[in-house]
Amino acid sequence: QKIKQKFKSDFISLYARGRRIPHTHIFLIPTVSGDLTDRFFNALEKFQESPGELIKIKNSLELIAATLLDNPSI
């Protein structure tokens, strides 16, 4: 809330990163609607599965797992 007030932003984007060694960098980015960060994350939403699609994937994986457990010779 303090960052949001200080920078007069609409919201705060959180980005976490850490790859090569066990550690994490956490970035808190003051963001306003329509700026580069907002547009970037809005674009990512086009590539994400909806909750309904995720449930279908989950159900399919559960069916595959159950089939493999019932028929280990497959």
mmCIF file of C-alpha atoms in Angstrom:
data_model
loop_
_atom_site.group_PDB
_atom_site.id
_atom_site.type_symbol
_atom_site.label_atom_id
_atom_site.label_comp_id
_atom_site.label_asym_id
_atom_site.label_seq_id
_atom_site.Cartn_x
_atom_site.Cartn_y
_atom_site.Cartn_z
ATOM 1 C CA GLN A 1 0.000 0.000 0.000
ATOM 2 C CA LYS A 2 2.855 2.385 0.814
ATOM 3 C CA ILE A 3 4.487 1.813 -2.581
ATOM 4 C CA LYS A 4 1.156 2.336 -4.311
ATOM 5 C CA GLN A 5 0.596 5.644 -2.486
ATOM 6 C CA LYS A 6 4.175 6.875 -2.935
ATOM 7 C CA PHE A 7 4.231 6.276 -6.703
ATOM 8 C CA LYS A 8 0.526 7.012 -7.281
ATOM 9 C CA SER A 9 0.109 3.714 -9.117
ATOM 10 C CA ASP A 10 -3.083 1.790 -9.851
ATOM 11 C CA PHE A 11 -1.593 -1.464 -8.585
ATOM 12 C CA ILE A 12 1.696 -3.193 -7.800
ATOM 13 C CA SER A 13 2.962 -5.951 -10.086
ATOM 14 C CA LEU A 14 4.983 -8.681 -8.402
ATOM 15 C CA TYR A 15 7.617 -10.530 -10.402
ATOM 16 C CA ALA A 16 9.792 -13.272 -8.902
ATOM 17 C CA ARG A 17 12.842 -14.676 -10.595
ATOM 18 C CA GLY A 18 15.780 -16.927 -9.806
ATOM 19 C CA ARG A 19 17.319 -19.491 -12.108
ATOM 20 C CA ARG A 20 20.936 -20.536 -11.968
ATOM 21 C CA ILE A 21 21.559 -20.877 -8.253
ATOM 22 C CA PRO A 22 19.025 -21.433 -5.447
ATOM 23 C CA HIS A 23 17.849 -17.887 -4.792
ATOM 24 C CA THR A 24 15.024 -15.554 -5.735
ATOM 25 C CA HIS A 25 14.749 -11.917 -6.721
ATOM 26 C CA ILE A 26 11.371 -10.348 -6.005
ATOM 27 C CA PHE A 27 10.477 -7.210 -7.924
ATOM 28 C CA LEU A 28 7.606 -4.951 -6.847
ATOM 29 C CA ILE A 29 6.722 -2.716 -9.791
ATOM 30 C CA PRO A 30 4.377 0.270 -9.396
ATOM 31 C CA THR A 31 2.052 0.023 -12.383
ATOM 32 C CA VAL A 32 -0.729 2.069 -13.930
ATOM 33 C CA SER A 33 -3.388 0.813 -16.308
ATOM 34 C CA GLY A 34 -2.109 0.732 -19.874
ATOM 35 C CA ASP A 35 1.608 1.100 -19.153
ATOM 36 C CA LEU A 36 4.189 -1.353 -20.501
ATOM 37 C CA THR A 37 4.020 -3.707 -17.503
ATOM 38 C CA ASP A 38 0.214 -3.781 -17.556
ATOM 39 C CA ARG A 39 0.146 -4.456 -21.308
ATOM 40 C CA PHE A 40 2.740 -7.228 -20.918
ATOM 41 C CA PHE A 41 0.728 -9.102 -18.284
ATOM 42 C CA ASN A 42 -2.520 -8.531 -20.186
ATOM 43 C CA ALA A 43 -0.888 -10.102 -23.256
ATOM 44 C CA LEU A 44 0.166 -13.129 -21.186
ATOM 45 C CA GLU A 45 -3.469 -13.774 -20.285
ATOM 46 C CA LYS A 46 -4.132 -14.662 -23.938
ATOM 47 C CA PHE A 47 -1.783 -17.644 -23.577
ATOM 48 C CA GLN A 48 -3.110 -18.933 -20.256
ATOM 49 C CA GLU A 49 -5.715 -21.623 -19.863
ATOM 50 C CA SER A 50 -9.051 -20.653 -18.369
ATOM 51 C CA PRO A 51 -10.193 -22.311 -15.120
ATOM 52 C CA GLY A 52 -12.559 -24.508 -17.159
ATOM 53 C CA GLU A 53 -9.742 -25.620 -19.456
ATOM 54 C CA LEU A 54 -7.528 -26.395 -16.455
ATOM 55 C CA ILE A 55 -10.257 -28.614 -14.981
ATOM 56 C CA LYS A 56 -10.518 -30.530 -18.284
ATOM 57 C CA ILE A 57 -6.739 -31.050 -18.306
ATOM 58 C CA LYS A 58 -6.804 -32.168 -14.661
ATOM 59 C CA ASN A 59 -9.625 -34.629 -15.327
ATOM 60 C CA SER A 60 -7.809 -36.060 -18.351
ATOM 61 C CA LEU A 61 -4.611 -36.510 -16.357
ATOM 62 C CA GLU A 62 -6.497 -38.214 -13.528
ATOM 63 C CA LEU A 63 -8.117 -40.611 -16.027
ATOM 64 C CA ILE A 64 -4.731 -41.412 -17.583
ATOM 65 C CA ALA A 65 -3.179 -41.978 -14.142
ATOM 66 C CA ALA A 66 -6.041 -44.257 -13.062
ATOM 67 C CA THR A 67 -5.781 -46.238 -16.306
ATOM 68 C CA LEU A 68 -2.040 -46.697 -15.880
ATOM 69 C CA LEU A 69 -2.427 -47.769 -12.255
ATOM 70 C CA ASP A 70 -5.112 -50.313 -13.182
ATOM 71 C CA ASN A 71 -3.095 -51.635 -16.149
ATOM 72 C CA PRO A 72 0.613 -51.460 -15.272
ATOM 73 C CA SER A 73 1.528 -53.455 -18.403
ATOM 74 C CA ILE A 74 0.476 -50.578 -20.693
#
